[in-house]
mmCIF file of C-alpha atoms in Angstrom:
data_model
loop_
_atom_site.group_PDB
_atom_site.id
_atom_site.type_symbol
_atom_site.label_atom_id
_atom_site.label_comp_id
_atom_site.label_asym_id
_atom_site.label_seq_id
_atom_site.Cartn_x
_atom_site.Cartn_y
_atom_site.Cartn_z
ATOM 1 C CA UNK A 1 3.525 34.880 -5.526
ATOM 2 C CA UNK A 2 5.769 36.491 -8.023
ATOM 3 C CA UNK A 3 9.468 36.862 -6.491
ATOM 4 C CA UNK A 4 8.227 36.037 -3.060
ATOM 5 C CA UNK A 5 10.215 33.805 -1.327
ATOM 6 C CA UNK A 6 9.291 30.739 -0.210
ATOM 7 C CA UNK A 7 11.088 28.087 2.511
ATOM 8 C CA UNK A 8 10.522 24.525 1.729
ATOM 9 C CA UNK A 9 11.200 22.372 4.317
ATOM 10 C CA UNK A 10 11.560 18.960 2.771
ATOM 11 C CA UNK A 11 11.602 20.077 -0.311
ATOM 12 C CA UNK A 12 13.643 17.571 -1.958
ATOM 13 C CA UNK A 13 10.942 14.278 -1.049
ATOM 14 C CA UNK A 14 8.733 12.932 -2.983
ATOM 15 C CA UNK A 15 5.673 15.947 -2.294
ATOM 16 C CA UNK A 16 8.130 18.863 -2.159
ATOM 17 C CA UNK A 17 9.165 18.122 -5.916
ATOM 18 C CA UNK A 18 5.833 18.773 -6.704
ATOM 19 C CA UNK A 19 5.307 21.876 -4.637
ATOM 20 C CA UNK A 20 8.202 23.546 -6.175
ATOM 21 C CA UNK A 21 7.283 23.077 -9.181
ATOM 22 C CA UNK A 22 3.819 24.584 -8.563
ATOM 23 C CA UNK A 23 5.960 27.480 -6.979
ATOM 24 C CA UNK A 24 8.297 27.550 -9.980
ATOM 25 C CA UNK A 25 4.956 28.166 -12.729
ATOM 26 C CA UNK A 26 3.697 30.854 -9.658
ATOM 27 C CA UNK A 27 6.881 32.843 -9.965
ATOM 28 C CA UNK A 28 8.000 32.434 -6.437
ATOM 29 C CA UNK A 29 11.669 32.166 -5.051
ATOM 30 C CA UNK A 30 12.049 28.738 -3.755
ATOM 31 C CA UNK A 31 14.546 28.191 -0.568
ATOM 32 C CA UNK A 32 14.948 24.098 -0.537
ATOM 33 C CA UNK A 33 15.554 23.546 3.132
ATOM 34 C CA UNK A 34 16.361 20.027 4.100
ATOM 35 C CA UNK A 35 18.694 17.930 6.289
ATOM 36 C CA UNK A 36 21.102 17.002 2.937
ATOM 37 C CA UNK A 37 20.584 19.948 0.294
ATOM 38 C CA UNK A 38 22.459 17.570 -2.215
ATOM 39 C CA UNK A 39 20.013 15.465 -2.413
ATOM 40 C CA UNK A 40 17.593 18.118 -3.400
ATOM 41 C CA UNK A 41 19.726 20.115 -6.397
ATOM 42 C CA UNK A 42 18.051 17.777 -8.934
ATOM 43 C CA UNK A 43 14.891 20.733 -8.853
ATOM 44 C CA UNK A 44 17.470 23.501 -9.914
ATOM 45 C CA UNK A 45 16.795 23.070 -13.721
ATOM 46 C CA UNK A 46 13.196 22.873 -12.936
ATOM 47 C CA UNK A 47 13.534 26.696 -12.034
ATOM 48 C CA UNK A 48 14.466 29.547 -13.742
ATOM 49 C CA UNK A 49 17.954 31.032 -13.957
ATOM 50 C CA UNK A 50 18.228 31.921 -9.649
ATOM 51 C CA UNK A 51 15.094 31.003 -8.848
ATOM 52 C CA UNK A 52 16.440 28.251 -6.316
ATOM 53 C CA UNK A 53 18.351 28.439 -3.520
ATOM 54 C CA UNK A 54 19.201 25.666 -0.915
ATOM 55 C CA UNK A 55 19.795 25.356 2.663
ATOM 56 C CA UNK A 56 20.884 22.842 4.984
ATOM 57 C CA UNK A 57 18.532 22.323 8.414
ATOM 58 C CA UNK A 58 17.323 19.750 10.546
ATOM 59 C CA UNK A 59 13.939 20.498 11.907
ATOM 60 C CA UNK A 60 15.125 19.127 14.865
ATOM 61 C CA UNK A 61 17.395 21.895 15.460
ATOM 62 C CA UNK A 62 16.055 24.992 16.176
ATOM 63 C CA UNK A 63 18.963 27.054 15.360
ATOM 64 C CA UNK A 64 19.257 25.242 11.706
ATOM 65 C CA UNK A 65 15.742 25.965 10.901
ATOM 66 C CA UNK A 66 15.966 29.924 12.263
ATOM 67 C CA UNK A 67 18.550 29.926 9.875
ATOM 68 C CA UNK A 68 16.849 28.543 6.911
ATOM 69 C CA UNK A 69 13.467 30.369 7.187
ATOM 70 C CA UNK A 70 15.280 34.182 7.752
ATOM 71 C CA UNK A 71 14.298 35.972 5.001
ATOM 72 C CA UNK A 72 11.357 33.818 3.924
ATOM 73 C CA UNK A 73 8.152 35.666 2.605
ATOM 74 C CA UNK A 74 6.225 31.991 3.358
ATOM 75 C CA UNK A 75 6.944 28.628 4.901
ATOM 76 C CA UNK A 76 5.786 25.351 3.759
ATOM 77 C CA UNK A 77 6.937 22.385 6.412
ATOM 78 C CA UNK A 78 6.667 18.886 4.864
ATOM 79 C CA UNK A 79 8.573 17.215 7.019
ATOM 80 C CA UNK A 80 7.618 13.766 7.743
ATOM 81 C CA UNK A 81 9.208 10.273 8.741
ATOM 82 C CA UNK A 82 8.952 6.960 10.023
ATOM 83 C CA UNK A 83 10.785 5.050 13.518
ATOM 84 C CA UNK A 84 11.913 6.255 16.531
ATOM 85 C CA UNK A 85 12.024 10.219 15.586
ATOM 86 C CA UNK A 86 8.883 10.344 14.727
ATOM 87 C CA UNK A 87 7.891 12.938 17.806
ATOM 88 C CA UNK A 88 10.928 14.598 17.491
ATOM 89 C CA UNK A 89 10.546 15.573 13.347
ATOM 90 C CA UNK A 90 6.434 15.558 13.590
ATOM 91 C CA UNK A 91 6.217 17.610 17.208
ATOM 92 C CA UNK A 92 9.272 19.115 18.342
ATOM 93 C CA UNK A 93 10.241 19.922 14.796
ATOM 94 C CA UNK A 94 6.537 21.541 13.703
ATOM 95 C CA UNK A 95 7.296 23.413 16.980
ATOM 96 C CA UNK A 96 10.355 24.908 15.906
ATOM 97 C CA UNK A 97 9.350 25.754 12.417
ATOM 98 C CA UNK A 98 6.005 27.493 13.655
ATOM 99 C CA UNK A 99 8.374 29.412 15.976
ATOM 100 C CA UNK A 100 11.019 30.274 13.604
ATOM 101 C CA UNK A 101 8.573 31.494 11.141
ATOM 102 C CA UNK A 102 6.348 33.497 13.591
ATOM 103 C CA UNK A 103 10.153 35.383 15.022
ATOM 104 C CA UNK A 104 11.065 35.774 11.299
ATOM 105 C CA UNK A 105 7.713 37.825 10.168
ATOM 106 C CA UNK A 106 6.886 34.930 8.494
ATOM 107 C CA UNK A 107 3.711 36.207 6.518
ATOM 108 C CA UNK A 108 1.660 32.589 6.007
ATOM 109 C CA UNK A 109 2.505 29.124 7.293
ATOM 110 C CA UNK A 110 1.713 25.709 5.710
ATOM 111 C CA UNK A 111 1.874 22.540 7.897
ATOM 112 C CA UNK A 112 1.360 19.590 5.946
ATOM 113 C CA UNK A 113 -0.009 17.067 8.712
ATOM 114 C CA UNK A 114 -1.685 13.634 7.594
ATOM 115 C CA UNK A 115 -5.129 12.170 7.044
ATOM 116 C CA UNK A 116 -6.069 10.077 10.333
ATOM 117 C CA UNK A 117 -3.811 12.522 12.613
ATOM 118 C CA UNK A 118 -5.290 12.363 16.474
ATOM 119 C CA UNK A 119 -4.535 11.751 19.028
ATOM 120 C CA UNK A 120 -6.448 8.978 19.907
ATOM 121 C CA UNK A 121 -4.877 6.987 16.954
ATOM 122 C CA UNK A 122 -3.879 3.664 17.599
ATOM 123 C CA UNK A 123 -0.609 4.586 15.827
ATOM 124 C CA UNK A 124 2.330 6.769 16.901
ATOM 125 C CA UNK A 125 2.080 8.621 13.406
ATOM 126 C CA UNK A 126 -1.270 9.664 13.466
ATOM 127 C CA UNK A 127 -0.640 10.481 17.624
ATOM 128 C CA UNK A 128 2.203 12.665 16.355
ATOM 129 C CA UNK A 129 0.865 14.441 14.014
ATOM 130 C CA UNK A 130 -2.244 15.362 15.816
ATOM 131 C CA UNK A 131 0.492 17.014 18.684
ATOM 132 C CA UNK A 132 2.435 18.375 15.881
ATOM 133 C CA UNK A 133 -0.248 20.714 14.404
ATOM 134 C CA UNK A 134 -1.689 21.622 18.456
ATOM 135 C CA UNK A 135 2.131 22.741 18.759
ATOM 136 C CA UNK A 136 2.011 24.740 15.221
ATOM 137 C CA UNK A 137 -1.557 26.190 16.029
ATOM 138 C CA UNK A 138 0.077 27.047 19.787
ATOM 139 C CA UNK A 139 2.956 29.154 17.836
ATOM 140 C CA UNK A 140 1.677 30.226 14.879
ATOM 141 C CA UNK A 141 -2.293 30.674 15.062
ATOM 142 C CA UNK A 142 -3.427 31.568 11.451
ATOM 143 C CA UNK A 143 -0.789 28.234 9.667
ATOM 144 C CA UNK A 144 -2.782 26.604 7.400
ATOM 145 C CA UNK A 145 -3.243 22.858 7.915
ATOM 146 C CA UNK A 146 -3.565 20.166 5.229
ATOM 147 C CA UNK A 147 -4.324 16.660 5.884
ATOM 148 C CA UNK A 148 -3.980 14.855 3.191
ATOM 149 C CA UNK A 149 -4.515 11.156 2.110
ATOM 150 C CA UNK A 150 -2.107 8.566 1.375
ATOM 151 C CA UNK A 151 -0.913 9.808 -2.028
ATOM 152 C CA UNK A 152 -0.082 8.230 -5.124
ATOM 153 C CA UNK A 153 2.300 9.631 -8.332
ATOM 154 C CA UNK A 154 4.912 8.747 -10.728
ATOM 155 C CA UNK A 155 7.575 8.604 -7.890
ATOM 156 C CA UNK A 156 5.153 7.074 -4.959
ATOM 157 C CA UNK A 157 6.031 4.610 -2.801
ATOM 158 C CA UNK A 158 2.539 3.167 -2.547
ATOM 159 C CA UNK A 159 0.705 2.217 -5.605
ATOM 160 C CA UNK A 160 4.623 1.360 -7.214
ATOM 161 C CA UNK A 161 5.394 -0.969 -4.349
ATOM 162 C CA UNK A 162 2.309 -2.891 -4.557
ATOM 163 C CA UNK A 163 2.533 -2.689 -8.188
ATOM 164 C CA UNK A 164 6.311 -4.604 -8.196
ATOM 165 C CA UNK A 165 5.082 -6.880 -5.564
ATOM 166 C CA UNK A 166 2.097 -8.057 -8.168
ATOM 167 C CA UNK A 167 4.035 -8.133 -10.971
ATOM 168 C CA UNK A 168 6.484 -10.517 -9.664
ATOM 169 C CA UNK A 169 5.110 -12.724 -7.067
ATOM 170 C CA UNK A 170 3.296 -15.763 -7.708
ATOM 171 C CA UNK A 171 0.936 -15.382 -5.095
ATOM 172 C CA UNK A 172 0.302 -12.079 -3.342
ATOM 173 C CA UNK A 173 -0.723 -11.473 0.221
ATOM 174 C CA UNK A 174 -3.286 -8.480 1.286
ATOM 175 C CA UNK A 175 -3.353 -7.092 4.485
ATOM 176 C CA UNK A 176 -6.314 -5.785 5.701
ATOM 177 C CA UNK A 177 -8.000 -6.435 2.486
ATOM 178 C CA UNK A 178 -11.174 -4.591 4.221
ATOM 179 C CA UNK A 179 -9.369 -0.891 5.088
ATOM 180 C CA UNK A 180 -10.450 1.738 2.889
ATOM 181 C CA UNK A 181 -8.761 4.427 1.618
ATOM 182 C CA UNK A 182 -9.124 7.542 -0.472
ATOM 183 C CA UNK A 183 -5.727 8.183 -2.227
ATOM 184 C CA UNK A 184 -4.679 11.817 -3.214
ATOM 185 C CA UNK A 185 -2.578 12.864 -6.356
ATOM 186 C CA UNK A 186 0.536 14.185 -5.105
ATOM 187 C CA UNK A 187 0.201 17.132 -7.510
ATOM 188 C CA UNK A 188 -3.209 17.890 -6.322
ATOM 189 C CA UNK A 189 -1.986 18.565 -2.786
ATOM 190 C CA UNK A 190 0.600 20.687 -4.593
ATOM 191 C CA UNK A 191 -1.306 22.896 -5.512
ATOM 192 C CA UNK A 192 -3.213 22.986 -2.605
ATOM 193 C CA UNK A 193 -0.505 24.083 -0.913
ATOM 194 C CA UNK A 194 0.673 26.384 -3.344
ATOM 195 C CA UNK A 195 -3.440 28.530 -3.461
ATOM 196 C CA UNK A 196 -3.117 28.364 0.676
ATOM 197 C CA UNK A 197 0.174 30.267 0.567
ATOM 198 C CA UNK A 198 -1.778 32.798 -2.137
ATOM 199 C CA UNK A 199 -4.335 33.411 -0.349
ATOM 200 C CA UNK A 200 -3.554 33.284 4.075
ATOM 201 C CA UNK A 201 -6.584 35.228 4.263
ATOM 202 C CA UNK A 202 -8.815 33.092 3.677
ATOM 203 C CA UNK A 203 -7.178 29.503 4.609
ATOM 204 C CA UNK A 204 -5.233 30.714 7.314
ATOM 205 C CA UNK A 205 -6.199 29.135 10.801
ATOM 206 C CA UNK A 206 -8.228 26.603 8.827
ATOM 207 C CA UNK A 207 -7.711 22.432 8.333
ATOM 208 C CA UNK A 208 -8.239 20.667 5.152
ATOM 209 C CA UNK A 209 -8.461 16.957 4.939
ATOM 210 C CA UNK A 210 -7.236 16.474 1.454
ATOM 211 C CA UNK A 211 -8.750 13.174 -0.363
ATOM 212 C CA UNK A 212 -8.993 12.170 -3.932
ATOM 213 C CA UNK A 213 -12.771 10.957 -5.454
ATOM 214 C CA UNK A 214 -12.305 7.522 -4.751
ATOM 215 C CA UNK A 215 -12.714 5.277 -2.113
ATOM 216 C CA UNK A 216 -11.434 1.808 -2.521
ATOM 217 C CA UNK A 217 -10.644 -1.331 0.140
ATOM 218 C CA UNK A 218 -6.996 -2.803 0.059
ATOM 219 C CA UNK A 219 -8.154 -5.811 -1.903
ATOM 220 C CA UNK A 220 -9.984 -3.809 -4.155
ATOM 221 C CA UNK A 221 -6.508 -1.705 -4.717
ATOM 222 C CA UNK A 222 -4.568 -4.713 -5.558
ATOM 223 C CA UNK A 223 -7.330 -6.399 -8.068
ATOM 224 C CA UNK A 224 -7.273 -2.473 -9.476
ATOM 225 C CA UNK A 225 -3.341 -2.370 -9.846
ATOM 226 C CA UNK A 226 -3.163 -6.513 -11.486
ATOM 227 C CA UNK A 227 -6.001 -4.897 -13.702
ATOM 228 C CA UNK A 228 -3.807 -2.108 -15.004
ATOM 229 C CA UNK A 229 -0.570 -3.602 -15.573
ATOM 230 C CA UNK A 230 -2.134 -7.167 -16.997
ATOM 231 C CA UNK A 231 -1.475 -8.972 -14.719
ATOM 232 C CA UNK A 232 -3.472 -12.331 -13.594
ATOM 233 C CA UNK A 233 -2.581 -12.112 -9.757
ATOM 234 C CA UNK A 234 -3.183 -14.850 -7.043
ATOM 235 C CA UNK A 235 -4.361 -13.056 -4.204
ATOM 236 C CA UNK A 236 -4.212 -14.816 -0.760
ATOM 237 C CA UNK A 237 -5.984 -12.039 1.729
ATOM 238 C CA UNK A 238 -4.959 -12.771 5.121
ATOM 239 C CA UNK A 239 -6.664 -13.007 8.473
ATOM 240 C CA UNK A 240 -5.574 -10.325 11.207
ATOM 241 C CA UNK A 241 -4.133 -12.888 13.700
ATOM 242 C CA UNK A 242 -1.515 -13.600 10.583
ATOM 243 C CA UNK A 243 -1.354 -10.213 9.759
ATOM 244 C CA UNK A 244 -0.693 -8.898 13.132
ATOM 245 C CA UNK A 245 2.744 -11.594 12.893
ATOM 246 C CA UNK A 246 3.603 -10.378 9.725
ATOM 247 C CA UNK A 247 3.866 -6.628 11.081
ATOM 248 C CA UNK A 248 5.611 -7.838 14.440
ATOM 249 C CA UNK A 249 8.894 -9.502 12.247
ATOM 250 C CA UNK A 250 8.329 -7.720 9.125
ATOM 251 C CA UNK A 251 8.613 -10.117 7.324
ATOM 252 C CA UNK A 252 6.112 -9.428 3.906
ATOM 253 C CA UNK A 253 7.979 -9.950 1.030
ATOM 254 C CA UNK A 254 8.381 -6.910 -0.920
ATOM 255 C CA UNK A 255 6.368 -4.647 1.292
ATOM 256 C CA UNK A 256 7.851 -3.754 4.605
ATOM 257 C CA UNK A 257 5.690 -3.515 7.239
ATOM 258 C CA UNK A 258 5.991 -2.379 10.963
ATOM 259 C CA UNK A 259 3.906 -2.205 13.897
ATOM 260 C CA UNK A 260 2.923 1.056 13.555
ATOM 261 C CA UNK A 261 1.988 0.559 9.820
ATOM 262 C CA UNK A 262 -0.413 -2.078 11.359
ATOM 263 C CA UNK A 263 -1.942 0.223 13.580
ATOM 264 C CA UNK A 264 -2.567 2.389 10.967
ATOM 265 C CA UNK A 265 -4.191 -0.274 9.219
ATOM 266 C CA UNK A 266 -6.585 -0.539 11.859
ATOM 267 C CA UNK A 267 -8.566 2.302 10.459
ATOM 268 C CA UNK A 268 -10.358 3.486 7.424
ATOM 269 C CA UNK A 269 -8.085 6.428 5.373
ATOM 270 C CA UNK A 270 -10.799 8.900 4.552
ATOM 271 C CA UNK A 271 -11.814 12.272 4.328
ATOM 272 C CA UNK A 272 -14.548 13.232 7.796
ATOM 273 C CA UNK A 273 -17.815 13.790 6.907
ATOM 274 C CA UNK A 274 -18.264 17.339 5.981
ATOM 275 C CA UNK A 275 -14.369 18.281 6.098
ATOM 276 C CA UNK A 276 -13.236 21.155 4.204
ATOM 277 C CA UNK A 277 -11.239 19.373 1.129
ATOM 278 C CA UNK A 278 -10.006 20.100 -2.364
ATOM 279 C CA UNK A 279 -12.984 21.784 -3.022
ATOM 280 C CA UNK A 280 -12.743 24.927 -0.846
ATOM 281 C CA UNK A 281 -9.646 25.424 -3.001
ATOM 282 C CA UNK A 282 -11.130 25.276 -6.458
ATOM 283 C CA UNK A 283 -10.075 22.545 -7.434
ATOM 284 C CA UNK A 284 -11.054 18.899 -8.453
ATOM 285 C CA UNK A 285 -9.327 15.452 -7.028
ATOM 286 C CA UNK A 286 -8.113 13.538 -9.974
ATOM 287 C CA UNK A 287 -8.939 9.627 -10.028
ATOM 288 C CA UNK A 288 -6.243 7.169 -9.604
ATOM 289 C CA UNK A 289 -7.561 5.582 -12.928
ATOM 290 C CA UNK A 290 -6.805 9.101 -14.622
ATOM 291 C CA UNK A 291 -3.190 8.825 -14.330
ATOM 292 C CA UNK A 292 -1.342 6.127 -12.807
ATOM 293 C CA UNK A 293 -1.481 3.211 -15.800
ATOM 294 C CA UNK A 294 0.539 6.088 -17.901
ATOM 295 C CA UNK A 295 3.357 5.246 -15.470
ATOM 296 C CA UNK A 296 1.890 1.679 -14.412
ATOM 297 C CA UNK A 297 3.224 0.584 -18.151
ATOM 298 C CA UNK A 298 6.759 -0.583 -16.277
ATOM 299 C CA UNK A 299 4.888 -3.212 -14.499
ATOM 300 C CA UNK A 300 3.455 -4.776 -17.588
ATOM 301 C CA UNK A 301 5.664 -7.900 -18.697
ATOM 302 C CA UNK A 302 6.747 -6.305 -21.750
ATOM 303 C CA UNK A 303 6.046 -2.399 -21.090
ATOM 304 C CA UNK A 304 4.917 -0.002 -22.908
ATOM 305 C CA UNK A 305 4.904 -2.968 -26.366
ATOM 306 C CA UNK A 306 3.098 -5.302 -23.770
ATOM 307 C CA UNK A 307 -1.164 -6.160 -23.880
ATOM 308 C CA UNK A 308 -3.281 -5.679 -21.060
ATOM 309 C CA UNK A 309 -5.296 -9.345 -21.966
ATOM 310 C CA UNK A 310 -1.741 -11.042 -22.206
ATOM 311 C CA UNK A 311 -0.990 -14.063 -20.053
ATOM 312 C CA UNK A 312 1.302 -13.224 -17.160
#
């Protein structure tokens, strides 16, 4: 990997930081290709002395992304969203980033798609994604494809949001308390992405479904989180005719919730039976319990000073 160069679309989000800084230890070049490169220049001290460059595109413009990907030794596509472009970022933008990179000589590909992506999803996200990696496999055959969970880190919005919603509401609603999941560590499916670009030999053309060593329910989540930042939470888990009105107006305090995030809901988060995973990588998934109370502390009524057994 040592003064390749490497396009990171999305770079700048909440993954991306963690994939350059996987690059950054590997040696690579890393081109930071995103809609607003500003928001992105806080990884330049993470490099060495012009080992980051930046470049504005919008992988919804073909032109843009041809643009940011000339050059490129290896492309990494993150990009992901929520709402009404959802098939043009997930679809037509995979499209044109498989396409770019395949025209550019692009040696290796990674598409990061999503845990639950098909097309038979009840949700638009998970239909989306499915079409997004048929269109990358259509344009570039040997991309790598990694599916990962619903991950959790220092920066997530996942475990933090529930964790703030527990910490100061009196009583705390659970949807779907009987979904499971099986959350990744965001700098797990860093490097993950980081050993696929190493080695396109031998995870090109291949899908990963990228889940972490536990399996927990929603309510089981929540009574985790109170656990960890000492908290004595009320929970109040509610039915699915309530929680199908609470995702129609949105209207869950402290955790915004849409339609599609309902859908979602409607199915378990885990890895397929007999799915290549972390494993075929070398690596091992890291437990939630492993890290997150070492940034959990916040939550806790008087931080880092405050005791687990205190009253809330």
């Amino acid at each position: 990997m040592k003064d390749r160069l490497v396009t990171l679309i999305g770079g700048g989000g909440f993954l991306g930081r963690y994939v350059a800084q996987e690059l950054y230890r590997a040696g690579a070049r890393v081109r930071v290709a995103q809609k607003r490169p500003r928001d992105a220049w806080f990884l330049k001290p993470l490099g060495g002395l012009g080992q980051t460059q930046f470049a504005a595109a919008d992988v919804t413009a073909p032109d843009s992304v041809a643009r940011a990907i000339e050059g490129s030794d290896l492309v990494v596509n993150l990009a992901g969203t929520f709402g009404a472009k959802m098939r043009a970022v997930h679809v037509d933008g995979a499209r044109n980033v498989a396409e770019a990179a395949r025209r550019g000589g692009v040696e290796a590909l990674v598409q990061l798609s999503a845990l639950g992506a098909d097309t038979d999803s009840p949700s638009v996200y998970g239909c989306t994604k499915a079409e997004g990696e048929r269109a990358v496999r259509e344009a570039f055959p040997s991309a790598t494809i990694l599916r990962p969970s619903i991950l959790f880190g220092r920066e997530d919005a996942f475990v933090n949001r529930f964790a703030g919603l527990i910490a100061n509401a009196p009583v705390v609603p659970v949807l779907r308390p009987g979904v499971k999941f099986q959350p990744a560590y965001v700098a797990d499916v860093a490097q993950a992405v980081v050993k696929a670009l190493e080695n396109p030999d031998a995870h090109g053309g291949h899908v990963y479904e990228l889940g972490g060593p536990d399996i927990v329910t929603m309510a089981e989540l929540h009574r985790w989180i109170a656990g960890a930042i000492g908290r004595d939470a009320h929970f109040v888990e509610l039915p699915d005719a309530l929680g199908g009105l609470v995702a129609l107006f949105g209207v869950l305090p402290g955790a915004p919730i849409t339609r599609d995030h309902w859908r979602m809901l409607q199915r378990d988060n885990m890895v397929s039976a007999g799915a290549a995973g972390f494993g075929k990588f070398g690596l091992t998934a890291t437990p939630l319990a492993a890290v997150a109370p070492s940034w959990l502390v916040r939550f806790r009524r008087h931080g880092r000073f405050g005791q687990l057994g205190e009253a809330a």
